[in-house]
Amino acid sequence: MALTLPPGLTPPEVAFLCEMELVTVIPRQRLEGLDLLGGPIPPLQPPYRAPLPLWLALLLKRQRRANILPPPWLSVPSLTQILALEQESPVFSPPPPLPLNSTTSPPFVPTATANASAQGLPYHWLELGEMLLDAAADDVPDGDSVRRLMRDLREVRMAKMREGVKVLEGGREVRVVGVGGMEVAEGRAFIGGVVDGLRKIGASKELSRKEREAEERENGIEGGDEDEDDDMEM
């Protein structure tokens, strides 16, 4: 018997996709190149920087063979500015601007490397920041403050998503521009529940309306028959 899968990506699946994001590392020793499915990895020579997939960078970090340079947006000044913008505006903060002459769009642009934009939160900001703070906290300047700011950002943005659900009751749409992948995966459960509830309420109202119209139509027909009988008696 086949198991029914939930619609959309689950949080673990989103975290798995995030591990393919490119980050910047500084190798601590010489390493030979690798031929991976995503493309070849050039040889690593310290102290030259190199872009690597997140999963490989975390593996080398745990083996103490490389250090990870955090992206510019994962810093106290940048997160503080974004948090202030989130608290002042009822909508989500805009995502980072696209590079000039870019032919791709998020989440397929490198937004976690050392030369990424510091303005705005990228698509995988939540899961990527948590992975870096868990495995490479010593590479993130003022990691405790960064962790606190990320927690505040998560709470503020989740509150906006819950407020946005109330808009659905009025039949309007919810703007999700700037929402991250993990936020969508985590919010899909309660948003989907609200949508299903509204759909059931709408179906119930429609059924009640049809039953009321049918009852009124029957009463009207019966009333007409009674009038005809009265005319015949007269």
mmCIF file of C-alpha atoms in Angstrom:
data_model
loop_
_atom_site.group_PDB
_atom_site.id
_atom_site.type_symbol
_atom_site.label_atom_id
_atom_site.label_comp_id
_atom_site.label_asym_id
_atom_site.label_seq_id
_atom_site.Cartn_x
_atom_site.Cartn_y
_atom_site.Cartn_z
ATOM 1 C CA MET A 1 0.000 0.000 0.000
ATOM 2 C CA ALA A 2 1.501 3.322 -1.055
ATOM 3 C CA LEU A 3 1.854 6.018 1.561
ATOM 4 C CA THR A 4 0.300 9.395 0.842
ATOM 5 C CA LEU A 5 2.933 12.121 0.849
ATOM 6 C CA PRO A 6 2.150 15.643 2.035
ATOM 7 C CA PRO A 7 2.008 18.266 -0.722
ATOM 8 C CA GLY A 8 5.125 20.356 -1.177
ATOM 9 C CA LEU A 9 8.549 19.980 0.385
ATOM 10 C CA THR A 10 8.955 19.028 4.038
ATOM 11 C CA PRO A 11 11.435 20.875 6.307
ATOM 12 C CA PRO A 12 14.022 18.034 6.114
ATOM 13 C CA GLU A 13 13.823 18.108 2.317
ATOM 14 C CA VAL A 14 14.301 21.878 2.275
ATOM 15 C CA ALA A 15 17.342 21.512 4.558
ATOM 16 C CA PHE A 16 18.740 18.862 2.198
ATOM 17 C CA LEU A 17 18.406 21.198 -0.775
ATOM 18 C CA CYS A 18 20.056 23.960 1.241
ATOM 19 C CA GLU A 19 23.185 21.826 1.626
ATOM 20 C CA MET A 20 23.803 22.296 -2.108
ATOM 21 C CA GLU A 21 24.239 26.058 -1.679
ATOM 22 C CA LEU A 22 27.737 27.330 -2.408
ATOM 23 C CA VAL A 23 29.720 28.814 0.488
ATOM 24 C CA THR A 24 33.235 30.214 0.667
ATOM 25 C CA VAL A 25 35.913 28.278 2.531
ATOM 26 C CA ILE A 26 39.559 28.863 3.407
ATOM 27 C CA PRO A 27 41.373 25.506 3.344
ATOM 28 C CA ARG A 28 43.825 24.769 6.127
ATOM 29 C CA GLN A 29 45.721 22.186 4.101
ATOM 30 C CA ARG A 30 46.181 21.137 0.510
ATOM 31 C CA LEU A 31 43.382 18.983 -0.836
ATOM 32 C CA GLU A 32 43.037 17.321 -4.210
ATOM 33 C CA GLY A 33 40.168 18.090 -6.535
ATOM 34 C CA LEU A 34 37.001 16.012 -6.678
ATOM 35 C CA ASP A 35 34.665 15.070 -9.514
ATOM 36 C CA LEU A 36 31.126 15.425 -8.161
ATOM 37 C CA LEU A 37 27.722 15.134 -9.807
ATOM 38 C CA GLY A 38 27.218 18.865 -9.411
ATOM 39 C CA GLY A 39 30.523 19.603 -11.148
ATOM 40 C CA PRO A 40 34.251 19.281 -10.503
ATOM 41 C CA ILE A 41 35.802 20.713 -7.338
ATOM 42 C CA PRO A 42 39.189 22.349 -8.013
ATOM 43 C CA PRO A 43 42.183 21.550 -5.807
ATOM 44 C CA LEU A 44 42.255 23.518 -2.550
ATOM 45 C CA GLN A 45 45.388 25.398 -1.635
ATOM 46 C CA PRO A 46 45.669 27.493 1.518
ATOM 47 C CA PRO A 47 45.202 30.376 2.024
ATOM 48 C CA TYR A 48 43.233 30.870 -1.195
ATOM 49 C CA ARG A 49 39.457 31.022 -0.951
ATOM 50 C CA ALA A 50 37.301 28.541 -2.805
ATOM 51 C CA PRO A 51 33.525 28.025 -3.274
ATOM 52 C CA LEU A 52 32.254 24.640 -2.116
ATOM 53 C CA PRO A 53 28.825 23.088 -1.585
ATOM 54 C CA LEU A 54 27.632 23.545 1.964
ATOM 55 C CA TRP A 55 27.599 19.820 2.736
ATOM 56 C CA LEU A 56 31.244 19.460 1.716
ATOM 57 C CA ALA A 57 32.271 22.632 3.568
ATOM 58 C CA LEU A 58 30.609 21.354 6.766
ATOM 59 C CA LEU A 59 32.401 18.011 6.382
ATOM 60 C CA LEU A 60 35.805 19.693 6.019
ATOM 61 C CA LYS A 61 34.992 21.981 8.938
ATOM 62 C CA ARG A 62 34.219 19.025 11.216
ATOM 63 C CA GLN A 63 37.512 17.449 10.128
ATOM 64 C CA ARG A 64 39.320 20.751 10.891
ATOM 65 C CA ARG A 65 40.582 20.911 7.343
ATOM 66 C CA ALA A 66 38.911 24.204 6.371
ATOM 67 C CA ASN A 67 37.237 27.304 7.794
ATOM 68 C CA ILE A 68 33.973 28.706 6.466
ATOM 69 C CA LEU A 69 33.534 32.391 5.684
ATOM 70 C CA PRO A 70 29.966 33.415 6.615
ATOM 71 C CA PRO A 71 27.979 35.365 4.028
ATOM 72 C CA PRO A 72 27.759 39.134 4.572
ATOM 73 C CA TRP A 73 24.065 39.018 5.536
ATOM 74 C CA LEU A 74 24.887 36.667 8.449
ATOM 75 C CA SER A 75 26.328 39.477 10.556
ATOM 76 C CA VAL A 76 25.104 41.665 13.389
ATOM 77 C CA PRO A 77 24.869 44.944 11.404
ATOM 78 C CA SER A 78 23.018 43.366 8.482
ATOM 79 C CA LEU A 79 20.595 41.330 10.609
ATOM 80 C CA THR A 80 19.918 44.323 12.859
ATOM 81 C CA GLN A 81 18.985 46.451 9.853
ATOM 82 C CA ILE A 82 16.766 43.718 8.405
ATOM 83 C CA LEU A 83 15.060 43.150 11.776
ATOM 84 C CA ALA A 84 14.260 46.866 12.075
ATOM 85 C CA LEU A 85 12.765 46.802 8.579
ATOM 86 C CA GLU A 86 10.672 43.743 9.435
ATOM 87 C CA GLN A 87 9.318 45.396 12.578
ATOM 88 C CA GLU A 88 8.421 48.644 10.795
ATOM 89 C CA SER A 89 6.732 47.160 7.720
ATOM 90 C CA PRO A 90 3.661 44.890 7.616
ATOM 91 C CA VAL A 91 5.125 43.006 4.635
ATOM 92 C CA PHE A 92 8.223 40.869 4.413
ATOM 93 C CA SER A 93 11.564 42.467 3.714
ATOM 94 C CA PRO A 94 12.567 42.213 0.041
ATOM 95 C CA PRO A 95 15.049 39.516 -0.999
ATOM 96 C CA PRO A 96 18.611 40.416 -2.005
ATOM 97 C CA PRO A 97 18.962 42.160 -5.364
ATOM 98 C CA LEU A 98 19.956 39.992 -8.283
ATOM 99 C CA PRO A 99 23.490 40.299 -9.695
ATOM 100 C CA LEU A 100 23.921 42.389 -12.800
ATOM 101 C CA ASN A 101 23.342 40.530 -16.071
ATOM 102 C CA SER A 102 22.055 37.518 -14.151
ATOM 103 C CA THR A 103 20.153 34.895 -16.136
ATOM 104 C CA THR A 104 18.925 32.987 -13.064
ATOM 105 C CA SER A 105 16.635 33.805 -10.171
ATOM 106 C CA PRO A 106 16.401 32.763 -6.509
ATOM 107 C CA PRO A 107 16.966 30.190 -5.173
ATOM 108 C CA PHE A 108 19.468 29.411 -7.954
ATOM 109 C CA VAL A 109 21.808 32.356 -7.433
ATOM 110 C CA PRO A 110 24.807 32.168 -5.052
ATOM 111 C CA THR A 111 23.589 33.996 -1.959
ATOM 112 C CA ALA A 112 25.767 32.324 0.690
ATOM 113 C CA THR A 113 29.266 33.059 -0.579
ATOM 114 C CA ALA A 114 31.578 35.667 0.909
ATOM 115 C CA ASN A 115 30.812 38.132 -1.901
ATOM 116 C CA ALA A 116 27.021 37.789 -1.655
ATOM 117 C CA SER A 117 24.793 40.763 -0.995
ATOM 118 C CA ALA A 118 24.330 41.925 2.601
ATOM 119 C CA GLN A 119 20.916 43.471 1.832
ATOM 120 C CA GLY A 120 17.962 41.197 2.417
ATOM 121 C CA LEU A 121 17.519 37.583 3.448
ATOM 122 C CA PRO A 122 18.071 34.905 0.778
ATOM 123 C CA TYR A 123 15.784 31.969 0.091
ATOM 124 C CA HIS A 124 17.621 29.544 2.431
ATOM 125 C CA TRP A 125 18.528 32.091 5.117
ATOM 126 C CA LEU A 126 16.996 30.250 8.080
ATOM 127 C CA GLU A 127 18.299 26.731 7.554
ATOM 128 C CA LEU A 128 21.678 27.889 6.250
ATOM 129 C CA GLY A 129 22.237 30.211 9.191
ATOM 130 C CA GLU A 130 21.317 27.488 11.683
ATOM 131 C CA MET A 131 23.694 24.999 10.046
ATOM 132 C CA LEU A 132 26.585 27.447 10.103
ATOM 133 C CA LEU A 133 25.928 28.430 13.713
ATOM 134 C CA ASP A 134 25.759 24.790 14.768
ATOM 135 C CA ALA A 135 28.829 23.489 12.911
ATOM 136 C CA ALA A 136 30.982 26.599 12.460
ATOM 137 C CA ALA A 137 30.043 28.964 15.289
ATOM 138 C CA ASP A 138 33.699 29.946 15.755
ATOM 139 C CA ASP A 139 33.797 31.217 12.158
ATOM 140 C CA VAL A 140 30.819 33.558 12.675
ATOM 141 C CA PRO A 141 31.804 36.841 14.383
ATOM 142 C CA ASP A 142 29.720 37.483 17.516
ATOM 143 C CA GLY A 143 27.845 34.226 17.015
ATOM 144 C CA ASP A 144 25.648 34.633 20.114
ATOM 145 C CA SER A 145 24.262 37.963 18.919
ATOM 146 C CA VAL A 146 23.737 36.571 15.431
ATOM 147 C CA ARG A 147 21.842 33.619 16.858
ATOM 148 C CA ARG A 148 19.635 35.940 18.925
ATOM 149 C CA LEU A 149 18.902 38.180 15.954
ATOM 150 C CA MET A 150 17.974 35.191 13.798
ATOM 151 C CA ARG A 151 15.593 33.974 16.484
ATOM 152 C CA ASP A 152 13.957 37.412 16.650
ATOM 153 C CA LEU A 153 13.669 37.548 12.876
ATOM 154 C CA ARG A 154 12.057 34.140 12.782
ATOM 155 C CA GLU A 155 9.458 35.105 15.378
ATOM 156 C CA VAL A 156 8.602 38.397 13.661
ATOM 157 C CA ARG A 157 8.241 36.801 10.237
ATOM 158 C CA MET A 158 6.193 33.864 11.514
ATOM 159 C CA ALA A 159 3.861 36.352 13.212
ATOM 160 C CA LYS A 160 3.405 38.038 9.824
ATOM 161 C CA MET A 161 2.538 34.720 8.225
ATOM 162 C CA ARG A 162 -0.091 34.062 10.893
ATOM 163 C CA GLU A 163 -1.528 37.540 10.347
ATOM 164 C CA GLY A 164 -1.573 36.896 6.628
ATOM 165 C CA VAL A 165 -3.764 33.854 7.163
ATOM 166 C CA LYS A 166 -6.515 36.136 8.492
ATOM 167 C CA VAL A 167 -6.593 37.835 5.091
ATOM 168 C CA LEU A 168 -7.744 34.564 3.544
ATOM 169 C CA GLU A 169 -11.020 34.801 5.436
ATOM 170 C CA GLY A 170 -11.899 37.882 3.403
ATOM 171 C CA GLY A 171 -11.144 36.104 0.141
ATOM 172 C CA ARG A 172 -7.970 38.082 -0.501
ATOM 173 C CA GLU A 173 -4.534 36.711 -1.360
ATOM 174 C CA VAL A 174 -1.441 36.488 0.854
ATOM 175 C CA ARG A 175 1.766 38.083 -0.354
ATOM 176 C CA VAL A 176 4.721 35.760 0.202
ATOM 177 C CA VAL A 177 7.400 37.741 -1.627
ATOM 178 C CA GLY A 178 10.629 37.390 0.341
ATOM 179 C CA VAL A 179 9.517 34.324 2.336
ATOM 180 C CA GLY A 180 12.226 31.675 2.711
ATOM 181 C CA GLY A 181 12.051 28.011 1.804
ATOM 182 C CA MET A 182 12.012 26.723 5.383
ATOM 183 C CA GLU A 183 9.369 29.287 6.361
ATOM 184 C CA VAL A 184 7.125 28.056 3.561
ATOM 185 C CA ALA A 185 7.661 24.425 4.571
ATOM 186 C CA GLU A 186 6.918 25.126 8.228
ATOM 187 C CA GLY A 187 3.934 27.362 7.530
ATOM 188 C CA ARG A 188 2.345 25.100 4.924
ATOM 189 C CA ALA A 189 0.701 22.952 7.625
ATOM 190 C CA PHE A 190 -1.344 25.649 9.360
ATOM 191 C CA ILE A 191 -1.930 27.667 6.184
ATOM 192 C CA GLY A 192 -3.198 24.545 4.438
ATOM 193 C CA GLY A 193 -5.406 23.776 7.427
ATOM 194 C CA VAL A 194 -6.925 27.247 7.318
ATOM 195 C CA VAL A 195 -7.532 26.999 3.577
ATOM 196 C CA ASP A 196 -9.198 23.604 3.957
ATOM 197 C CA GLY A 197 -11.358 24.954 6.784
ATOM 198 C CA LEU A 198 -12.443 27.937 4.692
ATOM 199 C CA ARG A 199 -13.195 25.633 1.775
ATOM 200 C CA LYS A 200 -15.403 23.437 3.967
ATOM 201 C CA ILE A 201 -17.190 26.483 5.379
ATOM 202 C CA GLY A 202 -17.787 27.793 1.873
ATOM 203 C CA ALA A 203 -19.114 24.411 0.714
ATOM 204 C CA SER A 204 -21.414 24.243 3.738
ATOM 205 C CA LYS A 205 -22.768 27.738 3.049
ATOM 206 C CA GLU A 206 -23.349 26.876 -0.597
ATOM 207 C CA LEU A 207 -25.205 23.688 0.346
ATOM 208 C CA SER A 208 -27.367 25.577 2.848
ATOM 209 C CA ARG A 209 -28.181 28.210 0.223
ATOM 210 C CA LYS A 210 -29.238 25.585 -2.318
ATOM 211 C CA GLU A 211 -31.417 23.806 0.257
ATOM 212 C CA ARG A 212 -33.040 27.109 1.246
ATOM 213 C CA GLU A 213 -33.734 28.017 -2.367
ATOM 214 C CA ALA A 214 -35.199 24.576 -3.014
ATOM 215 C CA GLU A 215 -37.427 24.869 0.055
ATOM 216 C CA GLU A 216 -38.611 28.329 -0.946
ATOM 217 C CA ARG A 217 -39.347 27.102 -4.459
ATOM 218 C CA GLU A 218 -41.369 24.182 -3.151
ATOM 219 C CA ASN A 219 -43.316 26.453 -0.800
ATOM 220 C CA GLY A 220 -44.065 28.763 -3.682
ATOM 221 C CA ILE A 221 -45.423 25.911 -5.816
ATOM 222 C CA GLU A 222 -47.580 24.597 -3.002
ATOM 223 C CA GLY A 223 -48.930 28.088 -2.363
ATOM 224 C CA GLY A 224 -49.913 28.330 -6.030
ATOM 225 C CA ASP A 225 -51.842 25.020 -5.878
ATOM 226 C CA GLU A 226 -53.810 26.200 -2.840
ATOM 227 C CA ASP A 227 -54.821 29.374 -4.677
ATOM 228 C CA GLU A 228 -56.068 27.308 -7.638
ATOM 229 C CA ASP A 229 -58.184 25.117 -5.311
ATOM 230 C CA ASP A 230 -59.762 28.210 -3.739
ATOM 231 C CA ASP A 231 -60.680 29.545 -7.169
ATOM 232 C CA MET A 232 -62.329 26.260 -8.125
ATOM 233 C CA GLU A 233 -64.436 26.175 -4.939
ATOM 234 C CA MET A 234 -65.658 29.718 -5.598
#
